[in-house]
Short mmCIF file of C-alpha atoms and ligand atoms in Angstrom, two decimals:
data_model
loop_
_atom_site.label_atom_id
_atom_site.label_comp_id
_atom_site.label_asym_id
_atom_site.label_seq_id
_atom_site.Cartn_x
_atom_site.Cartn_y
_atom_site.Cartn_z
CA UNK R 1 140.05 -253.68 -136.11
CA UNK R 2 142.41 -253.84 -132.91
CA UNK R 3 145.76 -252.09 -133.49
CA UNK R 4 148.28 -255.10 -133.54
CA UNK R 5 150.24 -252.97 -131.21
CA UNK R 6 148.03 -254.09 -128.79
CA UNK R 7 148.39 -258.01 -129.50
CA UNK R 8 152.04 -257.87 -128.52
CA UNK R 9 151.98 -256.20 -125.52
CA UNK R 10 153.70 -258.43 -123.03
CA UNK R 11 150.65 -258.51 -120.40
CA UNK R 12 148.09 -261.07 -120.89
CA UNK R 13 145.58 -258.90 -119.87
CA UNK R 14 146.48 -256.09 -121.90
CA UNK R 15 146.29 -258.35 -125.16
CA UNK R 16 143.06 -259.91 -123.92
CA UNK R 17 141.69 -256.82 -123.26
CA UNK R 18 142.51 -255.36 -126.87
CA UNK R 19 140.73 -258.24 -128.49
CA UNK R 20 137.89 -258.16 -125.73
CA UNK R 21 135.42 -255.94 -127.44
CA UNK R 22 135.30 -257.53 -131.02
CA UNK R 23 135.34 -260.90 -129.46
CA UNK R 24 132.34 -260.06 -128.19
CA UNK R 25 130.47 -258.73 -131.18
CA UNK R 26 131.43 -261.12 -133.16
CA UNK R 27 130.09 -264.08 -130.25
CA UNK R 28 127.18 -262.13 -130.25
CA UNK R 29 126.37 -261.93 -133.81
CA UNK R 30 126.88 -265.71 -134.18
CA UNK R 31 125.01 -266.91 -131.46
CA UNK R 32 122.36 -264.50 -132.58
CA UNK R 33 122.46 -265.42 -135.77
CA UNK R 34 122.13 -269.05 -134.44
CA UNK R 35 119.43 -269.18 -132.35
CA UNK R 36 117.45 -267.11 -134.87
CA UNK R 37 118.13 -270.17 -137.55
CA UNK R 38 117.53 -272.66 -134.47
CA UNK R 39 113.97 -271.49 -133.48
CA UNK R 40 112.84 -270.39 -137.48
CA UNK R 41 110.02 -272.49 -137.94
CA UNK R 42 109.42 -271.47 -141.53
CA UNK R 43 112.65 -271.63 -143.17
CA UNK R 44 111.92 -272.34 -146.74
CA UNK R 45 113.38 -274.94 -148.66
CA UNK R 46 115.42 -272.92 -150.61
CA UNK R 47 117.52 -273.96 -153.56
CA UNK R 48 121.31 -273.91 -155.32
CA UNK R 49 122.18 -270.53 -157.10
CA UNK R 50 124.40 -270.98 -159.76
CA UNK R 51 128.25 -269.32 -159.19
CA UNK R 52 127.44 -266.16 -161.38
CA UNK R 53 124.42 -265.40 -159.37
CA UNK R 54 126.36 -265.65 -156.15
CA UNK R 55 129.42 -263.71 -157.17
CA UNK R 56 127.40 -260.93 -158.00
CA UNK R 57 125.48 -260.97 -154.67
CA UNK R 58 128.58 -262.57 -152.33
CA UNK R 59 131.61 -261.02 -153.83
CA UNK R 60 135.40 -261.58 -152.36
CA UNK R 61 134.84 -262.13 -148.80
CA UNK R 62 138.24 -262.75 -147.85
CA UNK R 63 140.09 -259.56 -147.88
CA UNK R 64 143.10 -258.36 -146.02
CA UNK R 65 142.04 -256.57 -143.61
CA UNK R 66 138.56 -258.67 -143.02
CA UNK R 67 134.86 -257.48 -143.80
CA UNK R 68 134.22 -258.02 -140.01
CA UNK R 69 131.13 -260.39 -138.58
CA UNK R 70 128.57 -258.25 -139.52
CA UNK R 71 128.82 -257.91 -142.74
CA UNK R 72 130.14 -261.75 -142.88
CA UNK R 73 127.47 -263.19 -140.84
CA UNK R 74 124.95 -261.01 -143.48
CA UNK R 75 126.29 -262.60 -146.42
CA UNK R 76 125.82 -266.07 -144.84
CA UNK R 77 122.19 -265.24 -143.37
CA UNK R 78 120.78 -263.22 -146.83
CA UNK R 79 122.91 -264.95 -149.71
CA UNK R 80 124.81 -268.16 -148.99
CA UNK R 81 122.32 -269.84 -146.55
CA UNK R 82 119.70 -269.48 -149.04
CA UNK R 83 121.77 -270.79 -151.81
CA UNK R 84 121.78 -274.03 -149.27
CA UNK R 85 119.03 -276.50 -149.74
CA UNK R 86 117.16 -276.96 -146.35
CA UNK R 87 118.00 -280.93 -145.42
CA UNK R 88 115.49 -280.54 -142.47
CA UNK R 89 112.32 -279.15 -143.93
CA UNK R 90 109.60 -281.27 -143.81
CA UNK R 91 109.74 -281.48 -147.45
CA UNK R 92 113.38 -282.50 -147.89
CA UNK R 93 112.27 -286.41 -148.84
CA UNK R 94 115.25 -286.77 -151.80
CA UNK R 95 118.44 -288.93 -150.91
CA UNK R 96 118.29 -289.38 -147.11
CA UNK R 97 117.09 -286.10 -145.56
CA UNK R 98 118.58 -285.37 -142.11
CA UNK R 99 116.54 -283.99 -139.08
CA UNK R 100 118.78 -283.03 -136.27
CA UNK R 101 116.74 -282.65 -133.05
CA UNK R 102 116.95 -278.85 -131.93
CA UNK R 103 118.61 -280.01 -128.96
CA UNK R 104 121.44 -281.67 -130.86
CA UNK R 105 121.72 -279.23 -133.43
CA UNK R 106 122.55 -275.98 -130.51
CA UNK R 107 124.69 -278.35 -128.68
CA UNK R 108 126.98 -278.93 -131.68
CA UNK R 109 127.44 -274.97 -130.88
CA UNK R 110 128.98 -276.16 -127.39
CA UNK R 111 130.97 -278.99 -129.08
CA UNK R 112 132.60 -276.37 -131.17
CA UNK R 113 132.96 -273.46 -128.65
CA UNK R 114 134.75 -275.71 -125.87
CA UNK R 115 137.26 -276.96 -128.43
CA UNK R 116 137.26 -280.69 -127.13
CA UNK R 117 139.57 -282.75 -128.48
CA UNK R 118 137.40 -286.31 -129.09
CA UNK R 119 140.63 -288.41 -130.02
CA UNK R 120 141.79 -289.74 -126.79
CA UNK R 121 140.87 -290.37 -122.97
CA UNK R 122 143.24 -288.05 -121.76
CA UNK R 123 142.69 -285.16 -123.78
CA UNK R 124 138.71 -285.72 -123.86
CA UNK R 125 137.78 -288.13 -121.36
CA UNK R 126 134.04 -286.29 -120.52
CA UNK R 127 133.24 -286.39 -123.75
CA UNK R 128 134.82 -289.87 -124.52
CA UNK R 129 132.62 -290.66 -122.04
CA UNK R 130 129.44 -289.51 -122.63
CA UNK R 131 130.29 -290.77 -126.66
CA UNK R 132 130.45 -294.27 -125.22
CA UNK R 133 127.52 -294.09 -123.09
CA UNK R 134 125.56 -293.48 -126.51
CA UNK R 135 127.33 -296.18 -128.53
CA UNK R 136 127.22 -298.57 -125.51
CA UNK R 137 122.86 -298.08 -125.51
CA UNK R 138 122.98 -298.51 -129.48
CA UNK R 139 125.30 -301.58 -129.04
CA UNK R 140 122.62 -302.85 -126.23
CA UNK R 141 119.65 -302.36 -128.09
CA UNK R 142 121.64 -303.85 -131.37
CA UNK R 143 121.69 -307.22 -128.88
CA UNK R 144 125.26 -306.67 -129.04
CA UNK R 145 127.65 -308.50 -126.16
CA UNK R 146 128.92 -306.45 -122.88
CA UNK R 147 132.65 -305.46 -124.44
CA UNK R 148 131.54 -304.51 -127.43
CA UNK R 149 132.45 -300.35 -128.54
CA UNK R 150 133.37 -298.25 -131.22
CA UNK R 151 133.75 -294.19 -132.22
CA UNK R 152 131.85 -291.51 -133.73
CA UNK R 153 133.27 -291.74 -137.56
CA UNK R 154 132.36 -288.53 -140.13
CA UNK R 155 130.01 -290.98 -142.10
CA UNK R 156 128.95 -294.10 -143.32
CA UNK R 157 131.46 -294.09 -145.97
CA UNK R 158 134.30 -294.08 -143.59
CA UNK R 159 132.35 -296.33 -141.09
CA UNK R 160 132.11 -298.97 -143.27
CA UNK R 161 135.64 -298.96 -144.80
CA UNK R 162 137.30 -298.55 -141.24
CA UNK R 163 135.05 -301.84 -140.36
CA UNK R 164 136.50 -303.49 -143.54
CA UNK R 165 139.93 -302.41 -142.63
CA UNK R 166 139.62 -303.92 -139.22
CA UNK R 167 137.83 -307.47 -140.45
CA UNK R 168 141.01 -307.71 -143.20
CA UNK R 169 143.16 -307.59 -140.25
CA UNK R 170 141.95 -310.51 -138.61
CA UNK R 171 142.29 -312.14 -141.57
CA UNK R 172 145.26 -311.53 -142.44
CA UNK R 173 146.91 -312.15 -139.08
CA UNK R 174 145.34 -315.21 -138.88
CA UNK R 175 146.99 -316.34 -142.24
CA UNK R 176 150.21 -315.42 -140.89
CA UNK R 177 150.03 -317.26 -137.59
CA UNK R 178 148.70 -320.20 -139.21
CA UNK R 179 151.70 -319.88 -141.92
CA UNK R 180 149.60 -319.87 -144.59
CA UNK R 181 150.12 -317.82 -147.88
CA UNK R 182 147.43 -314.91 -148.59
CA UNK R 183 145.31 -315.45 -151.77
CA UNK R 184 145.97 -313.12 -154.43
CA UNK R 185 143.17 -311.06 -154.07
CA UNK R 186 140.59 -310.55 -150.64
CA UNK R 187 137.48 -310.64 -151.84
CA UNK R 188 134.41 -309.02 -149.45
CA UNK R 189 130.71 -310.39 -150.45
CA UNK R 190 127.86 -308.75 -150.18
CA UNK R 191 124.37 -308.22 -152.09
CA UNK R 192 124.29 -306.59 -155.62
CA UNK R 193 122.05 -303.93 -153.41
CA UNK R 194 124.55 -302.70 -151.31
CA UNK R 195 125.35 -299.38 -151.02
CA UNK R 196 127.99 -297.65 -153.24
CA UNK R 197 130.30 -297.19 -150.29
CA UNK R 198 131.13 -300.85 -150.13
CA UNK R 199 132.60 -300.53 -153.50
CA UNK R 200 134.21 -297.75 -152.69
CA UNK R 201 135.48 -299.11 -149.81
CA UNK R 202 137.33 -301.92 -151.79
CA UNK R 203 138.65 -299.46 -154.33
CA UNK R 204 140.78 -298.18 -151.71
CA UNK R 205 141.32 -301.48 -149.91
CA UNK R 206 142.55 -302.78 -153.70
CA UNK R 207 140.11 -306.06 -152.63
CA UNK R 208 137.48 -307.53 -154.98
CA UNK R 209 133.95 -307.16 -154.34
CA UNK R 210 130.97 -310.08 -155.06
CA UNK R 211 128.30 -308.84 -155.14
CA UNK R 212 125.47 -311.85 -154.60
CA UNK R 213 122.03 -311.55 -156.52
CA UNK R 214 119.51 -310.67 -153.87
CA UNK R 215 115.52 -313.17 -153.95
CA UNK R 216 112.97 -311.79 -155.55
CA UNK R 217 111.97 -310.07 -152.22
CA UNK R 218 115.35 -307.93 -152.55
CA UNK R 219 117.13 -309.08 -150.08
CA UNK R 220 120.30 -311.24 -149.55
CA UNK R 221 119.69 -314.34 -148.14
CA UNK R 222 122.33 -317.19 -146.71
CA UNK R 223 121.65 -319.58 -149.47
CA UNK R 224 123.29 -317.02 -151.85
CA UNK R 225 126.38 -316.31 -149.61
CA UNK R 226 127.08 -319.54 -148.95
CA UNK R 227 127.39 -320.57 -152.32
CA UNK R 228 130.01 -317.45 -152.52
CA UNK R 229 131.61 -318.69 -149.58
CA UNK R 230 132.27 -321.94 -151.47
CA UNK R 231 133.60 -320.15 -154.74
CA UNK R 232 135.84 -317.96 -153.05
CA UNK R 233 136.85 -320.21 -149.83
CA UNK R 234 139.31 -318.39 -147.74
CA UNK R 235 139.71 -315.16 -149.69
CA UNK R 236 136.50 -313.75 -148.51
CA UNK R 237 137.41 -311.47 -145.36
CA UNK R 238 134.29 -310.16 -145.03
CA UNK R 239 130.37 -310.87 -145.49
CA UNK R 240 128.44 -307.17 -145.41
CA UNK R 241 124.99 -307.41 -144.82
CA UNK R 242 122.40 -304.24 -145.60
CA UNK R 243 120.55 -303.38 -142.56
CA UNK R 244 117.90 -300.76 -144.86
CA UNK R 245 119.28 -300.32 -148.32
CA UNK R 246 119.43 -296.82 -149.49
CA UNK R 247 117.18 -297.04 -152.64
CA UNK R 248 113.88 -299.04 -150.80
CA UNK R 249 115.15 -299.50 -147.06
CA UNK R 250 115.20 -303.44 -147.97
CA UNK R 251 116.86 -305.16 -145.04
CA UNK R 252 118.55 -308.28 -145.83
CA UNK R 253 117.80 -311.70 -144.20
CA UNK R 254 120.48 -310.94 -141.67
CA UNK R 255 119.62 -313.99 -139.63
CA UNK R 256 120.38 -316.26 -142.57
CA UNK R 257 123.38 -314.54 -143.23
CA UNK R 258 124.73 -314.85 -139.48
CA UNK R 259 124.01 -318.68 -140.13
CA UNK R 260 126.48 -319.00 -142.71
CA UNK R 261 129.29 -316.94 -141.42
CA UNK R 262 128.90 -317.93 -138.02
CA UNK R 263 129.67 -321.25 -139.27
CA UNK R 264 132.69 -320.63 -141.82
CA UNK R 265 134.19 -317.85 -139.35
CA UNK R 266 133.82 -315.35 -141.23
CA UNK R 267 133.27 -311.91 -140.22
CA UNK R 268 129.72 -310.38 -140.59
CA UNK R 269 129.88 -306.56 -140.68
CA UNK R 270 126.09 -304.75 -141.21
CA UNK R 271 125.52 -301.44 -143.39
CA UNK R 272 123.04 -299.81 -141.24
CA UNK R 273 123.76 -296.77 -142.28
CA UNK R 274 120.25 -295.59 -142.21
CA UNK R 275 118.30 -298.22 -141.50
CA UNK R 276 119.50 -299.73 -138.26
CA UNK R 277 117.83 -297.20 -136.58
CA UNK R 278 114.32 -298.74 -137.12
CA UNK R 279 115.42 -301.38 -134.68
CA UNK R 280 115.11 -299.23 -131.96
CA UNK R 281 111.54 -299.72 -132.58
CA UNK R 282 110.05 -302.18 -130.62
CA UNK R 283 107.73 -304.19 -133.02
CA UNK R 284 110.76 -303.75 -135.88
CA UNK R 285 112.87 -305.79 -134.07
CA UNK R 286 112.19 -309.04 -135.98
CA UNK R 287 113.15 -307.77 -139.45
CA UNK R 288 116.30 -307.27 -138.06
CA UNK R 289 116.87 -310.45 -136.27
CA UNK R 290 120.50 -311.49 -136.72
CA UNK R 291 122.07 -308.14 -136.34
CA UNK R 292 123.04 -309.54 -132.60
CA UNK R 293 125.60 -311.85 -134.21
CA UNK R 294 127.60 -308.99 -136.39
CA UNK R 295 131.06 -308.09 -135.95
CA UNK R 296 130.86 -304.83 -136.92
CA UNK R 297 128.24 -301.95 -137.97
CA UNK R 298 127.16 -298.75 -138.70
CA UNK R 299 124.47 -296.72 -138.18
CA UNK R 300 124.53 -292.72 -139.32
CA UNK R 301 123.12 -290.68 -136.44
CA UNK R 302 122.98 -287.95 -138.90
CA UNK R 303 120.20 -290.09 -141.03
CA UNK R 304 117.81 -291.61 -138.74
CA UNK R 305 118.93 -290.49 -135.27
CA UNK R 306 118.11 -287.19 -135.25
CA UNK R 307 122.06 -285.39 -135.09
CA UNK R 308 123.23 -283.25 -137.36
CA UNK R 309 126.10 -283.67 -139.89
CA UNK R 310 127.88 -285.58 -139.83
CA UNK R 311 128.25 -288.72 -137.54
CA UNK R 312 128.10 -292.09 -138.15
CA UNK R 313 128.56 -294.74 -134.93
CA UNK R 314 130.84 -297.42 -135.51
CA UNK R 315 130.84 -300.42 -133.66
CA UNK R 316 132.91 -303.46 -132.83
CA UNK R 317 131.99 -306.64 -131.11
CA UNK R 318 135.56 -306.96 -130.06
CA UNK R 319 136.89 -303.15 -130.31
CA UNK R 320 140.24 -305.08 -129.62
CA UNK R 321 140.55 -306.52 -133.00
CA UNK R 322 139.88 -302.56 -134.39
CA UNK R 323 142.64 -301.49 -132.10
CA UNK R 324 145.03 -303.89 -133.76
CA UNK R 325 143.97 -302.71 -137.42
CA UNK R 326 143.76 -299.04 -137.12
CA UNK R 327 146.14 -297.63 -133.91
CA UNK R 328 148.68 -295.15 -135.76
CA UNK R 329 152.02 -295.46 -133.86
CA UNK R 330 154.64 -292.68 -134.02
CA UNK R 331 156.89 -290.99 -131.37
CA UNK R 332 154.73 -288.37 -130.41
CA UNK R 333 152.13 -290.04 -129.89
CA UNK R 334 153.48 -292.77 -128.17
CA UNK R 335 152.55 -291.03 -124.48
CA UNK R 336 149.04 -292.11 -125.59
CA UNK R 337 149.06 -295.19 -127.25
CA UNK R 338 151.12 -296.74 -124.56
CA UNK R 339 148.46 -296.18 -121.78
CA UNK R 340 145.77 -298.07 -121.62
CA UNK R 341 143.22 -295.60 -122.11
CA UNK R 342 140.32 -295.66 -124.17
CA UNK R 343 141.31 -293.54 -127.19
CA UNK R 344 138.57 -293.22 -129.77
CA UNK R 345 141.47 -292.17 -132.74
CA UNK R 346 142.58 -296.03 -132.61
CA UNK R 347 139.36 -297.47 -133.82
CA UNK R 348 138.85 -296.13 -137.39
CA UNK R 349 140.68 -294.39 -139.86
CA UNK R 350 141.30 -290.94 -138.49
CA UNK R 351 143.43 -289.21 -136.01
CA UNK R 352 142.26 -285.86 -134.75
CA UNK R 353 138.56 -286.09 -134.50
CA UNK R 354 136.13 -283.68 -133.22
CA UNK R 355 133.43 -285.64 -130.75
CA UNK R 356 131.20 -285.94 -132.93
CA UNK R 357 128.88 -288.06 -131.10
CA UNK R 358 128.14 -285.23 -128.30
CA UNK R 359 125.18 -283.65 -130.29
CA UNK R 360 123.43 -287.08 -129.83
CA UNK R 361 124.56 -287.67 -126.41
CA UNK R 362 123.33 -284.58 -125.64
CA UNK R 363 119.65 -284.92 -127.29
CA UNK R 364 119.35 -288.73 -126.14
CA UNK R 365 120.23 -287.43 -122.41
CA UNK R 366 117.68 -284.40 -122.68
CA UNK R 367 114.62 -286.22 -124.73
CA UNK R 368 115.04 -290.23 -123.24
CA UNK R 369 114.96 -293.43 -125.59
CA UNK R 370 111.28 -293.61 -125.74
CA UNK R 371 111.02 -290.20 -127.46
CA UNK R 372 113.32 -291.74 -130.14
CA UNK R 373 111.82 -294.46 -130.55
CA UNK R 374 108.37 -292.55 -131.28
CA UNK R 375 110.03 -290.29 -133.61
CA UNK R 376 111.16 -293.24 -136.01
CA UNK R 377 108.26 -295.03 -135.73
CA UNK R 378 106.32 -292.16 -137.02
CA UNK R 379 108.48 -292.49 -140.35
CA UNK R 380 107.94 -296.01 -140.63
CA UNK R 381 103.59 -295.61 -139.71
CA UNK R 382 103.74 -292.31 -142.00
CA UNK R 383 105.54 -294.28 -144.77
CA UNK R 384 103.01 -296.79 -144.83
CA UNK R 385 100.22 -294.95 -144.53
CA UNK R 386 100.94 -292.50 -147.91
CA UNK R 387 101.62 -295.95 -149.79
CA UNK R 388 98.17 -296.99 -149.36
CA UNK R 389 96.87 -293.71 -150.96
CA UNK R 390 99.26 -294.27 -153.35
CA UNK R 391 98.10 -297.59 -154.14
CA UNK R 392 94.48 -295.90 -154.48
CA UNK R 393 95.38 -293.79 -157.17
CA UNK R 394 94.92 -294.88 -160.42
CA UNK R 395 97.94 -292.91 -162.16
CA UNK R 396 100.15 -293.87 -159.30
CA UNK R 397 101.66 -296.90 -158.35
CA UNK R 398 104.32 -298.56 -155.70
CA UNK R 399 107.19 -300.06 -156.76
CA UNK R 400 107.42 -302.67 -153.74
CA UNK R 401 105.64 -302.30 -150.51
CA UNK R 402 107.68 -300.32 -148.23
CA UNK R 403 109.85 -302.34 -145.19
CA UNK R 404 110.85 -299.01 -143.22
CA UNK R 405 110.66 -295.55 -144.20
CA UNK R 406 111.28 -295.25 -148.08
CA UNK R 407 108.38 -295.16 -150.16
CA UNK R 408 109.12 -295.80 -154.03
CA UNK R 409 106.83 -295.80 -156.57
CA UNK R 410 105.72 -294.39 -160.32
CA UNK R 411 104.16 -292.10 -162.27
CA UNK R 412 101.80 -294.09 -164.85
CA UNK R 413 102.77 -292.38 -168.24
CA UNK R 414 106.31 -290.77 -167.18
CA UNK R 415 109.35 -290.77 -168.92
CA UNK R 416 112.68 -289.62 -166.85
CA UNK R 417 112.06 -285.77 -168.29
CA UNK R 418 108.29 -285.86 -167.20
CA UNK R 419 109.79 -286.58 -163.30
CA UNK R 420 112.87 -284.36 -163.94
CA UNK R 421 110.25 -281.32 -164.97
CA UNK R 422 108.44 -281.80 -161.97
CA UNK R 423 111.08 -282.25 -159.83
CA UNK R 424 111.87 -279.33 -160.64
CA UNK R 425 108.59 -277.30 -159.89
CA UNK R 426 108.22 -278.66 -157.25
CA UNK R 427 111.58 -276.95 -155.91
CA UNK R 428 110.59 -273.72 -157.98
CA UNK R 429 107.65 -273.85 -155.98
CA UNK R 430 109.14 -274.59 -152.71
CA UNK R 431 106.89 -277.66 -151.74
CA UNK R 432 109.17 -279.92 -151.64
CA UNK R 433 112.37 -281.87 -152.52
CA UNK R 434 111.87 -285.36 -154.52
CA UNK R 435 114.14 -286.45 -156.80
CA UNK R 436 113.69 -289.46 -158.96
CA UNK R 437 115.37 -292.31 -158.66
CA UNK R 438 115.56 -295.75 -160.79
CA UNK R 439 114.54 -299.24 -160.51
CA UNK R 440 116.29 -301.99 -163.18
CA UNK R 441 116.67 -298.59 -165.63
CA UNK R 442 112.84 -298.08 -164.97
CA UNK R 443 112.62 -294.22 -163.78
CA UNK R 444 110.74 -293.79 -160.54
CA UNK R 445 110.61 -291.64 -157.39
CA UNK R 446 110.99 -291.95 -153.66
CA UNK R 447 110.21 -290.59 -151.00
CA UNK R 448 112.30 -291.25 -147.80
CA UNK R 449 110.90 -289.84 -144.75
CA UNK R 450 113.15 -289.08 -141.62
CA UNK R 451 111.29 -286.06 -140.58
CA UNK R 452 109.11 -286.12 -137.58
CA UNK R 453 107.58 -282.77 -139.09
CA UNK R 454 106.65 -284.31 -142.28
CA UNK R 455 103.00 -284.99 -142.46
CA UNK R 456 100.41 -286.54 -144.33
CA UNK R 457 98.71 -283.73 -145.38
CA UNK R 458 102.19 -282.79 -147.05
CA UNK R 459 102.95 -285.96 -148.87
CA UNK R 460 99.42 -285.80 -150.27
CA UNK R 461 100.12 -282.40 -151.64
CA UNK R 462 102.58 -283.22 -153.51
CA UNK R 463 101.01 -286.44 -154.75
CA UNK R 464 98.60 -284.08 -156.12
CA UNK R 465 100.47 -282.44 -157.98
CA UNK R 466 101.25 -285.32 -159.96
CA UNK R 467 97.94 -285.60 -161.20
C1 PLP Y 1 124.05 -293.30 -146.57
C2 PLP Y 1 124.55 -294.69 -146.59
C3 PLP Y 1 125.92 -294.97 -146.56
C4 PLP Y 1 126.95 -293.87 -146.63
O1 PLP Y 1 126.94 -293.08 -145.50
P1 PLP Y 1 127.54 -291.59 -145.55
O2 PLP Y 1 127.30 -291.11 -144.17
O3 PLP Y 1 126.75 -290.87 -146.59
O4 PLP Y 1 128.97 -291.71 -145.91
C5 PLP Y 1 126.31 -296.29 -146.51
N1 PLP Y 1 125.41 -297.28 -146.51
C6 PLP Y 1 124.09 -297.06 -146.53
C7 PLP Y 1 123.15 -298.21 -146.49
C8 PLP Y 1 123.61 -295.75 -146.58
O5 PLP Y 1 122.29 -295.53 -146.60
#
């Protein structure tokens, strides 16, 4: 440890010079430590420890006088990385599993060690920059107008209540310039198979939600918003449409949808959360028609898009209308907010904010589109092809024919403790992560599949061992 003597010398070179040598040792052993979890390629799956366990192998860490970054990086490497489960092993198929592309994941090193500040153009204009150019090629590809931008948000949680925010905004500005009086309660409408974050999102927002009974193919279709549109006139702010639900990866009949708010003037916002990446496939496209007219949406880069946690891209077709809703004003911050700068903090709910976007930037700029592209439509080929030999076995069957990349189906015979026990084994046994899931209180599983590492020959594997 430096003698603090040193640290208050009053040359800068002196104190730099004091700190010089353990800076570098403990660089080193990160960076080390780093590229050796980087390049692993057999980095098991590993699985939660409970607190006991890792009190007795982790101990107090934090001490006064520091355990310095050997021994800390150690008990990361050999006791609380373990005790993490593995969200990129090819057998991480519970929940949604992440896959960050290796380039991403080292260049969230850089993000980190050149302490950017992502919030606004004239701290962070590079990376502002280079943020945009990534949201600007989703927005394209989305069919999204010229003009139309957003920000890097932590998730698709925040995503989707800063687009709610914004949309209640316009709403409620337009109520006042018209001189109207505001209903008692906003209500936002979207499918009873929306994700839980919409819920959430009016929790905090103190709005209603109405959530419309999805056809019997699962998704939400104009028919049934319009008839909430007529219930609920003017009170509905907002119309969210599922772009890939979480459960299946249904994606709602967006272009029916866009019908019926397009003509009330209501604000269409999409939950793409994970499955507006798929459009990015070329011969996808179709089963997302509609998505050009949104208002807002959200897709997680962390999910489908090959970044690592966490990042989820927001984006406005009139970032304007965000600015309005979410621009925090105070006096030291008016040197910012008074230029006319492009300032990432004013479009979502959040003021400092790491660029979170760079690790994608950096991976679309060093792999190109088409590599993307390849890499989800090897999920979407991969999940279809396992559901036929699912089909083919007799004490297996599918749920509903997967749309994108989530394959969901049953165990002939199960009960919830059958899947739960082998769930479990299958952990023990370090083959793989599946969880199950449920279907109208039926228990089933599911398989999502983000990986470009997962394989056939690993999905049948563990098919077999539900034999
Ligand atoms: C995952 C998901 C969310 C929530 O995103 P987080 O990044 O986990 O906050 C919202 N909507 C859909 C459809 C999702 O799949």
């Amino acid at each position: 440890m430096t003698d603090p003597a040193d640290l208050t010398s009053t040359d800068p070179a002196a104190r730099m010079h004091a700190i010089l040598p353990e800076t570098v040792d403990t660089v080193d052993e990160v960076l080390d430590y780093a590229r050796r979890r980087a390049l692993g390629t057999d980095i098991p799956l590993d699985k939660a420890m409970t607190e006991r366990d890792l009190f007795r192998l982790a101990g107090r860490t934090i001490t006064t006088d520091g355990i310095g970054a050997r021994r800390a990086t150690a008990v990361f490497e050999n006791v609380l990385a373990p005790a993490c489960l593995t969200t990129d092993h090819p057998g991480y198929l519970a929940f949604i599993p992440s896959a960050p592309s290796k380039a991403a994941s080292a260049f969230d090193v850089i993000v980190s060690a050149s302490a950017v500040y992502g919030g606004s153009w004239i701290e962070g204009s590079g990376a502002v920059y280079a943020e945009n150019e990534v949201l600007h090629w989703l927005a394209a590809e989305f069919g999204l107008p010229e003009g139309a931008g957003g920000v890097f948000m932590q998730g698709g949680t925040i995503g989707n209540l800063s687009a709610l925010v914004a949309a209640r905004d316009v709403v409620r500005r337009r109520f006042a310039d018209e001189g109207r009086a505001r209903p008692d309660r906003w209500v936002v409408v979207c499918s009873s198979e929306a994700h839980s974050s919409i819920k959430s999102a009016a929790e905090i927002m103190d709005v209603d939600v109405v959530g419309v009974p999805t056809g019997d193919d699962g998704r939400l279709h104009g028919d049934a918003v319009e008839a909430a549109l007529d219930e609920f006139g003017d009170a509905v702010f907002a119309v969210v449409a599922t772009g890939g639900t979480t459960n299946f990866g249904i994606v709602d009949d967006i272009a029916s949808v866009a019908a019926v708010t397009r003509a009330r003037g209501v604000w269409l916002h999409i939950d793409g959360a994970y499955g507006l990446a798929a459009m990015l496939v070329e011969g996808m496209r179709p089963v997302f028609a509609g998505v050009e007219h949104a208002d807002s949406l959200i897709v997680d880069p962390h999910k489908w898009l090959f970044a690592p946690f966490d990042a989820c891209a927001l984006i406005y077709r009139d970032p304007a209308q965000a600015l309005r809703a979410h621009t925090q004003h105070a006096e030291y911050l008016d040197t910012l907010t008074d230029a006319a700068d492009w300032n990432p903090s004013d479009l979502g709910i959040q003021l400092t904010r790491r660029a979170r976007g760079l690790p994608m930037w950096f991976s679309l700029a060093t792999h190109g589109t088409e590599r993307y592209r390849a890499a989800i439509d090897h999920g979407i080929r991969l999940a279809r092809r396992i559901a036929d030999e699912i089909a083919a076995r007799p004490s297996l069957s599918l749920v509903r024919d997967p749309q994108l990349s989530i394959v969901v189906f049953r165990r002939e015979g199960w009960t919830l403790a059958d899947y739960d026990r082998w769930s479990q084994k299958l952990l023990d046994d370090q083959i793989g992560f599946v969880v199950p899931s449920s279907h109208h209180g039926e228990p089933v599983v599911r398989f999502a599949i983000i990986n470009p590492l997962t394989t056939f020959d690993l999905l049948v594997k563990i098919l077999d061992t539900m034999e």
